[in-house]
Coordinates of C-alpha atoms and ligand atoms in Angstrom, one line a residue:
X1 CA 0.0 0.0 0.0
X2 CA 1.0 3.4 -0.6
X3 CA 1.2 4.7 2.9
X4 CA 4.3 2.1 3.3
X5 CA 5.9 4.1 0.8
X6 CA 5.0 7.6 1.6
X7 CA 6.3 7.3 5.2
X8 CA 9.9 6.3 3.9
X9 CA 9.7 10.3 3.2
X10 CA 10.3 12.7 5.4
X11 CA 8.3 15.8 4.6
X12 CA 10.5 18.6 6.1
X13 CA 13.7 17.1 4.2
X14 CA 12.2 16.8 1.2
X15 CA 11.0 20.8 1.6
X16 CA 14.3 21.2 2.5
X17 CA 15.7 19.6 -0.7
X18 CA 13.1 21.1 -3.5
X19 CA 14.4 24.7 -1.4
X20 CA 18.2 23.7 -2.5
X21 CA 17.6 22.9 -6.1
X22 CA 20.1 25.1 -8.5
X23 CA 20.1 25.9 -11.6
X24 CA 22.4 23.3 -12.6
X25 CA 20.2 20.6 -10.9
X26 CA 17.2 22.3 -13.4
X27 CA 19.4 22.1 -16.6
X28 CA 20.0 18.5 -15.9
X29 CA 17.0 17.6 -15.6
X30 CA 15.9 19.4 -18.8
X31 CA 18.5 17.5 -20.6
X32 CA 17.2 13.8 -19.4
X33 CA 14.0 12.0 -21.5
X34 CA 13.0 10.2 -18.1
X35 CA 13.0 12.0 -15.4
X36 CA 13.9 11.0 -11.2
X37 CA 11.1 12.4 -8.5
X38 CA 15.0 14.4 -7.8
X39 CA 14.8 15.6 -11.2
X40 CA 10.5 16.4 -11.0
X41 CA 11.6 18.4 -7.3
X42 CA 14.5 20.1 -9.6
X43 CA 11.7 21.7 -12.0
X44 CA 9.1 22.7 -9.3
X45 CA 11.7 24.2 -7.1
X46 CA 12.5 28.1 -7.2
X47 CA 15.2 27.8 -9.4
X48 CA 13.6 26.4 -12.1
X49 CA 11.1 30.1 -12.1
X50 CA 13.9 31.1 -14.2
X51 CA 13.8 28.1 -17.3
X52 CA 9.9 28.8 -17.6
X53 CA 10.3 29.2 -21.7
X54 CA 11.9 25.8 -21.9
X55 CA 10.1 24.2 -19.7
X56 CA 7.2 25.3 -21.8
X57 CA 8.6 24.6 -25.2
X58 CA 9.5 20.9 -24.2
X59 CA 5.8 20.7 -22.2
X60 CA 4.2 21.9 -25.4
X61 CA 6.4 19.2 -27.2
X62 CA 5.3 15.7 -25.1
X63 CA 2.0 16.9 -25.3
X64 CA 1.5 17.0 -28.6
X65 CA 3.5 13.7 -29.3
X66 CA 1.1 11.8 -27.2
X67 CA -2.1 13.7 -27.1
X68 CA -2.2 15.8 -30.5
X69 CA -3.4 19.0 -30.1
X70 CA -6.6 18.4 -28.4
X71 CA -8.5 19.4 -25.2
X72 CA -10.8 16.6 -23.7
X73 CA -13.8 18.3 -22.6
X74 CA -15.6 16.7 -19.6
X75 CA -18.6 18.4 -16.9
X76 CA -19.2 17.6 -13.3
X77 CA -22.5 16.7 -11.6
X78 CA -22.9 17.4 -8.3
X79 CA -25.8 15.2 -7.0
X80 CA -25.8 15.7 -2.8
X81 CA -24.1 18.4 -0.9
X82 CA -25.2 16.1 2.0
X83 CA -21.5 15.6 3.8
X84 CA -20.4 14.0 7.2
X85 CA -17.0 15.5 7.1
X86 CA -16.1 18.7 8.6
X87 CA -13.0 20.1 6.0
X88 CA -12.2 23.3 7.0
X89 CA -12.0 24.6 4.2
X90 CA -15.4 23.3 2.2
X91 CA -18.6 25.2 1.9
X92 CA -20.3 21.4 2.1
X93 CA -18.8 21.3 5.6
X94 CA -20.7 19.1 8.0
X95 CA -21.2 22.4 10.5
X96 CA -22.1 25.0 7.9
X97 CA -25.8 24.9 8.6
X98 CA -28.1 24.9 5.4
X99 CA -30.3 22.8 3.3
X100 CA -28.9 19.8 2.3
X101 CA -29.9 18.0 -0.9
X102 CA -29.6 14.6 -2.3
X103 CA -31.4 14.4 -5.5
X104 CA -33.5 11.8 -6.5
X105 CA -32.8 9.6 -9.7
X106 CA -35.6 11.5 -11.1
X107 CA -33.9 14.9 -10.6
X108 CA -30.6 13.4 -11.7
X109 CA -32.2 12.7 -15.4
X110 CA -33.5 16.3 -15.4
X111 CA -30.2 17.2 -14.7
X112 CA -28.6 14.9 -17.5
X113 CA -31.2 16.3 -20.0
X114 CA -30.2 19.8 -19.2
X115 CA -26.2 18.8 -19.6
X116 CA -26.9 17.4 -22.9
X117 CA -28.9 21.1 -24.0
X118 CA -25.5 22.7 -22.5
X119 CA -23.4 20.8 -25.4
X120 CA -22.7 17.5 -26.7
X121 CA -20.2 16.0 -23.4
X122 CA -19.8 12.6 -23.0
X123 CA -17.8 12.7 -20.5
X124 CA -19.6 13.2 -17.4
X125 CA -18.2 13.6 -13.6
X126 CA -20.5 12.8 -11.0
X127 CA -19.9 14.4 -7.4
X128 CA -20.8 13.7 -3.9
X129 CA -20.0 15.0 -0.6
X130 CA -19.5 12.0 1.6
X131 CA -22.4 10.5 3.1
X132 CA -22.2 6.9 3.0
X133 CA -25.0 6.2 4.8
X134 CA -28.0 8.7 3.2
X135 CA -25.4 8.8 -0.2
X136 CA -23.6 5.4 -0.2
X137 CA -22.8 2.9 -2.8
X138 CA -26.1 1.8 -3.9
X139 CA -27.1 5.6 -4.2
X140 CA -23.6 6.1 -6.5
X141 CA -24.6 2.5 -8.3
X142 CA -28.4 3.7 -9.1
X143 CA -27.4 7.4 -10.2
X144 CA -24.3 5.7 -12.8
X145 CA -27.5 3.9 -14.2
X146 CA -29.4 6.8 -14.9
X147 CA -26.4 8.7 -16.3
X148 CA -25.3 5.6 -18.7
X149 CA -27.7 6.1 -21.3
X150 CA -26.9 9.9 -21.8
X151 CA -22.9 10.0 -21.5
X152 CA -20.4 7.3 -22.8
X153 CA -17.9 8.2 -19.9
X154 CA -18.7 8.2 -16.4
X155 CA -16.3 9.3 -13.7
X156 CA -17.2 9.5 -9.7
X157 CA -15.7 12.0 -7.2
X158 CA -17.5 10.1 -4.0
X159 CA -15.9 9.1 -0.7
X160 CA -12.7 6.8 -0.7
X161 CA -14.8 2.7 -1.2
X162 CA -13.7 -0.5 -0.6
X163 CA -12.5 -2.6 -3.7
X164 CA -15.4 -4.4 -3.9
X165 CA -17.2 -1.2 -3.7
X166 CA -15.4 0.2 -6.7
X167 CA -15.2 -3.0 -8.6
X168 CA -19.2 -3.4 -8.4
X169 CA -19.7 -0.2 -9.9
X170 CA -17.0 -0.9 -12.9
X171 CA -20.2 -3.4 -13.4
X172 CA -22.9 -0.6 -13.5
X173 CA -20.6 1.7 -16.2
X174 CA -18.1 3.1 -14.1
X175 CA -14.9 4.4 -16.0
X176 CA -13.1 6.4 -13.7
X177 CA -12.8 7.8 -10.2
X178 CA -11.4 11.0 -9.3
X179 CA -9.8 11.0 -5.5
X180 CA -8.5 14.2 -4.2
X181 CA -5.9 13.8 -1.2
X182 CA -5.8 17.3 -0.3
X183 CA -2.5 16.7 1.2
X184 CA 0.2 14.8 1.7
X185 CA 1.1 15.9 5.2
X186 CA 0.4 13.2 7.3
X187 CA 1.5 15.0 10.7
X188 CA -0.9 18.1 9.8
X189 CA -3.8 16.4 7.8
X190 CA -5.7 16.3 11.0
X191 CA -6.1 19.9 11.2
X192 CA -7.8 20.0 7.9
X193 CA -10.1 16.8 8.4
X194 CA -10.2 16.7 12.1
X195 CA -13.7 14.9 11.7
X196 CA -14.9 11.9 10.1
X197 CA -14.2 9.6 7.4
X198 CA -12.1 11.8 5.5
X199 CA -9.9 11.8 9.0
X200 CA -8.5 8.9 8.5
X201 CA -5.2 9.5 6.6
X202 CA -4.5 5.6 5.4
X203 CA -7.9 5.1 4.4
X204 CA -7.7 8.1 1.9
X205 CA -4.6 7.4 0.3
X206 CA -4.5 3.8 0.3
X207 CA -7.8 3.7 -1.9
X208 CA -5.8 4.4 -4.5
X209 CA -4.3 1.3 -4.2
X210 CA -8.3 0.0 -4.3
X211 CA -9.1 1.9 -7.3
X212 CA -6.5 -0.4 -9.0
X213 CA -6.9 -3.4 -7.3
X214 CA -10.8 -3.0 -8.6
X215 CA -9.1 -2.7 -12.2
X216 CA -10.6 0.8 -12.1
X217 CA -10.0 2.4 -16.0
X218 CA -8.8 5.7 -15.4
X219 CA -7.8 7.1 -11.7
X220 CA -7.5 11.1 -11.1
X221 CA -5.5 12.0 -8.1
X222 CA -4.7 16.0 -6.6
X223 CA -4.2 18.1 -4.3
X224 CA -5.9 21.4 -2.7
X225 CA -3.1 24.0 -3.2
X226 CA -3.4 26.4 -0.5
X227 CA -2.7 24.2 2.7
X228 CA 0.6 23.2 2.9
X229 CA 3.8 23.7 1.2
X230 CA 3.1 23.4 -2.4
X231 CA 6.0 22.6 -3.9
X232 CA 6.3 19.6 -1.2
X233 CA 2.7 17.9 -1.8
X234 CA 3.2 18.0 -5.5
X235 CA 6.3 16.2 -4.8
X236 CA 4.3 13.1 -3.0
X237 CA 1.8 13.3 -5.5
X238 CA 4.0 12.8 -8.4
X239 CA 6.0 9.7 -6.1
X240 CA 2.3 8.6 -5.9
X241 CA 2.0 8.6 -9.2
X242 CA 4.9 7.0 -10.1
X243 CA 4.4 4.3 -7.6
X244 CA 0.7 3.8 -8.9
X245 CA 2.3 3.2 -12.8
X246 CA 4.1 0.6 -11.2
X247 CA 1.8 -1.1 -9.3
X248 CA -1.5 -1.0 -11.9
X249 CA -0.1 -0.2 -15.2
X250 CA -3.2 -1.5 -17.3
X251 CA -4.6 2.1 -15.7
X252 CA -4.4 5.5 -16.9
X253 CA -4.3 8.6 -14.6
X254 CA -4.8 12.4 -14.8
X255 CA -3.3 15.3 -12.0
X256 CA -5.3 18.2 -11.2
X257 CA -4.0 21.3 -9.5
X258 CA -7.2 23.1 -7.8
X259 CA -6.4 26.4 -6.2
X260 CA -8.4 26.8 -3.6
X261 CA -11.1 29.4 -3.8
X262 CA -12.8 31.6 -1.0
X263 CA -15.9 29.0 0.1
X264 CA -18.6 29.1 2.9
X265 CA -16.6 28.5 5.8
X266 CA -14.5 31.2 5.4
X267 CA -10.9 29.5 5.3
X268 CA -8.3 31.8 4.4
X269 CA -5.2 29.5 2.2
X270 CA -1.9 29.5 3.7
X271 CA -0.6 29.3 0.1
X272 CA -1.2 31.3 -2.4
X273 CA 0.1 29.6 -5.4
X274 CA 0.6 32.5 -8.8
X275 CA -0.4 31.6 -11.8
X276 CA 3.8 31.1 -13.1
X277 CA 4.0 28.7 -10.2
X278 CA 0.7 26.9 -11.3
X279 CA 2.2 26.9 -14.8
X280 CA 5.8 26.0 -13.9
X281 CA 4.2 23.4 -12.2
X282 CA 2.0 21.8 -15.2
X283 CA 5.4 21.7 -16.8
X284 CA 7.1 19.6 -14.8
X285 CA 4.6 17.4 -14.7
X286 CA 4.3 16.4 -18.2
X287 CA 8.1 16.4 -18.2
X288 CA 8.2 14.0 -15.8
X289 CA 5.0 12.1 -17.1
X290 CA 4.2 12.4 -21.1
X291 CA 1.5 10.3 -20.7
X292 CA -0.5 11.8 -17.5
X293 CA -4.0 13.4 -18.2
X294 CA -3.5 17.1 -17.1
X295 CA -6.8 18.5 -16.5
X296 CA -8.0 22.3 -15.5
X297 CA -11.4 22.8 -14.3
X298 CA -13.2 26.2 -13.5
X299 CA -11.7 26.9 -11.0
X300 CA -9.2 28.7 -13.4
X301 CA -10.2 31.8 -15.2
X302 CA -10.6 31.6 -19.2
X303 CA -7.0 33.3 -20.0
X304 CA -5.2 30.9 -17.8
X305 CA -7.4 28.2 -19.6
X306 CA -6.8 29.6 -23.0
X307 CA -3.0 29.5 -22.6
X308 CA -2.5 26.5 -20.9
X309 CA -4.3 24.9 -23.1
X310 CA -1.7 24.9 -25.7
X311 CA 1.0 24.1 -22.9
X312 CA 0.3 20.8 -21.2
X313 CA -3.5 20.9 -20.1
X314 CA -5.3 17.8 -21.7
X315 CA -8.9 17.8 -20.6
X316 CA -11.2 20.5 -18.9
X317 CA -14.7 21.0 -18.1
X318 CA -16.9 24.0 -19.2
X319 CA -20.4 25.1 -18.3
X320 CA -19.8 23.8 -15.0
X321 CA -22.3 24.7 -11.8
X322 CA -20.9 23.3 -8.3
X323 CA -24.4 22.5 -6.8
X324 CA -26.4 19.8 -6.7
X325 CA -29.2 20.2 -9.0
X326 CA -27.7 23.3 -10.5
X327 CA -28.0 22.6 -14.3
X328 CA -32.1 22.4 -13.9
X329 CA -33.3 21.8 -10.2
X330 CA -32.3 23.8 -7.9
X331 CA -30.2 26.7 -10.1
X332 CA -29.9 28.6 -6.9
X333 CA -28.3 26.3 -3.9
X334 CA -25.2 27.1 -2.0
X335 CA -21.7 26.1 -4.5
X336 CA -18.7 23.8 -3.4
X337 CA -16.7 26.3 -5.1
X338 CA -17.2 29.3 -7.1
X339 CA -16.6 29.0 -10.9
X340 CA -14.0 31.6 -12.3
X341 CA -14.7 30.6 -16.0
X342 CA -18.3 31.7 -16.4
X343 CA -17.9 30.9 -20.5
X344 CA -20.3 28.5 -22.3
X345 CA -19.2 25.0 -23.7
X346 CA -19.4 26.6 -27.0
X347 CA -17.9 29.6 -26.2
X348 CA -14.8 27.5 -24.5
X349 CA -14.4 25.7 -27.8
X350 CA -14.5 28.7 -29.7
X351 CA -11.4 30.0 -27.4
X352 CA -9.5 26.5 -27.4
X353 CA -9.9 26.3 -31.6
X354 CA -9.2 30.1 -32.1
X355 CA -5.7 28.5 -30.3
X356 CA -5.9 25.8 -33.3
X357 CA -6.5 22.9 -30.9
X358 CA -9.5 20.6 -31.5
X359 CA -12.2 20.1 -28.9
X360 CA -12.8 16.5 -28.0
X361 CA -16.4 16.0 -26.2
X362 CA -16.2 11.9 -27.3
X363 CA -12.8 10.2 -25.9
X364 CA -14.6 6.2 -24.8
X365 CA -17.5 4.5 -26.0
X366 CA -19.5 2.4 -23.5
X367 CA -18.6 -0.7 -25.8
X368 CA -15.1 -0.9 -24.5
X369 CA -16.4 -1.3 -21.0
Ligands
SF4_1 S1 -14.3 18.6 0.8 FE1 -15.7 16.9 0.4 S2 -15.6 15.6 2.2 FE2 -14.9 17.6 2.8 S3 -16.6 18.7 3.7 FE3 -16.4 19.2 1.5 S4 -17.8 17.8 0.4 FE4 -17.4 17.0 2.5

């Protein structure tokens, strides 16, 4: 399991180390086809703010060798904001006070209908809070049988299953799951999730290992930048990564960088991460991984999209709303997060061609499930 490996590392010396990186250490990495996690720390690391238009140019290059020049489009569903967990952080916090809603498979076709009059995406990503008992897997199972028949690509962002769990709904048209460990910081994880399921530490970053032990398709991993060091979770997440490759190779993965956003409980980040870092940091990461998914959601506004798109980002989503039932239900209710790219589908694909990239709404077919 991956905890095994993660606690070989110690998080202050590896801070420490990304810190020391010089230039030399960046222009040997930029020189190597297969990088070391030493060489990934090298890129991400200070020194490296000053080789951002190589680090682009090569980016740019593995890209396009393995993906062409295309953007995957995906969108997210959010079905319940019903949560036990109390993140700090999260508007869908367990003490925020509010209605809570868990639609019904009647309101989750309504809200498939309404995706499919956004634009033609068939890749759809369905979200819960965590509620395993008024949410749990049967909930998750029924709602990816009322999504089949309107999307060929289904993806869950739910609470971390049991392999079982996850292998049972690879039987109901699960594709993919999208797990986000927040951080890597096992000593101060606590003060984030001090409540709950999402507490326990193991249980979160071992379901990767579950994801692939289920024979899960594609897995999407990330972390919240704006709690801990940056530079230092990115640096487990890519040994995660690496170790995941190694472990389940018949899978494919994607990153995602999510800066956190200003939410309902008020929680100020202790990082603020610039949009060079956030760039310098999609670099390295498809220097160190040609063949990783890198996805931006919209979180990130349409410039930042528009320019990264041509830079190392392989897949985004567009027309997104963060609620449950906020495509035709309940338009108003309270967001996870708010949405800095306010553009239409059609409008993103306008921007992302205007680049002379092609828009790809249809990546899988339910026949290769
Ligand atoms: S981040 Fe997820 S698990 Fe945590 S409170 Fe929000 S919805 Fe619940």
């Amino acid at each position: 399991m991956f905890s095994e490996e993660l606690a070989k590392y110690d998080w202050e010396e590896t801070t420490r180390q990304i810190q020391h990186k010089r230039p030399a250490d960046v222009e040997t990495a930029l020189g190597k086809e297969h990088l070391t996690l030493d060489d990934f720390m090298a890129l991400i690391s200070p020194a490296a703010a000053a080789y951002l238009e190589p680090m682009a140019r090569l980016s740019r290059r593995y890209t396009q060798e393995r993906f062409g020049k295309t953007i995957s489009m995906y969108i997210p569903m959010y079905i319940t904001n019903s949560c036990t967990n109390s993140c700090i952080y999260c508007g869908f916090n367990h003490h925020n006070k509010f209605d809570r809603v868990i639609l019904t498979m009647e309101q989750i076709e309504d809200e498939c209908k309404a995706i499919r009059a956004l634009g033609p995406f068939e890749n759809l990503l369905l979200v819960t809070g965590e509620n395993p008992r008024a949410a749990g897997v049967d909930y998750i199972e029924q709602a990816l049988k009322v999504c089949r028949p309107y999307f060929n690509n289904l993806t869950i962002e739910v609470m971390p299953l049991a392999s079982e769990d996850y292998y049972r709904l690879t039987q109901s048209g699960l594709n993919g799951v999208v797990c986000f460990q927040e951080t890597y910081n096992r000593a101060n994880y606590n003060i984030y999730h001090p409540a709950g399921m999402k507490s326990k530490f193991e249980w979160r970053v071992n379901g990767f290992d579950r994801m692939g032990q289920a024979g899960v398709h594609k897995i999407g991993m990330g972390v919240l930048i704006g709690l801990e060091e940056w530079r230092t979770d990115v640096t487990m997440m890519a040994l995660h990564l690496q170790y995941l490759r190694k472990h389940y190779w018949k899978t494919r993965y994607s990153v995602n960088f999510p800066r956190m956003c200003p939410s309902e409980g008020h929680f100020q980040p202790n990082v603020v991460m610039t949009d060079r870092e956030l760039a310098q940091l999609t670099f390295a990461f498809r220097i160190f991984d040609h063949d990783v998914d890198i996805s931006f959601s919209t979180r990130e506004k349409p410039s930042f999209r528009n320019h990264i798109a041509t830079l190392g980002a392989t897949s985004m989503s567009a027309g997104s709303k963060t609620d449950p039932g906020g495509y035709h239900t309940y338009p108003q209710s309270l967001e996870q997060f708010s949405v800095s790219d306010e553009r239409t589908p059609a409008q993103v694909e306008a921007d992302i061609r205007r680049e002379g990239y092609e828009v790809v709404w249809k990546d899988w077919d339910k026949i290769f499930d």
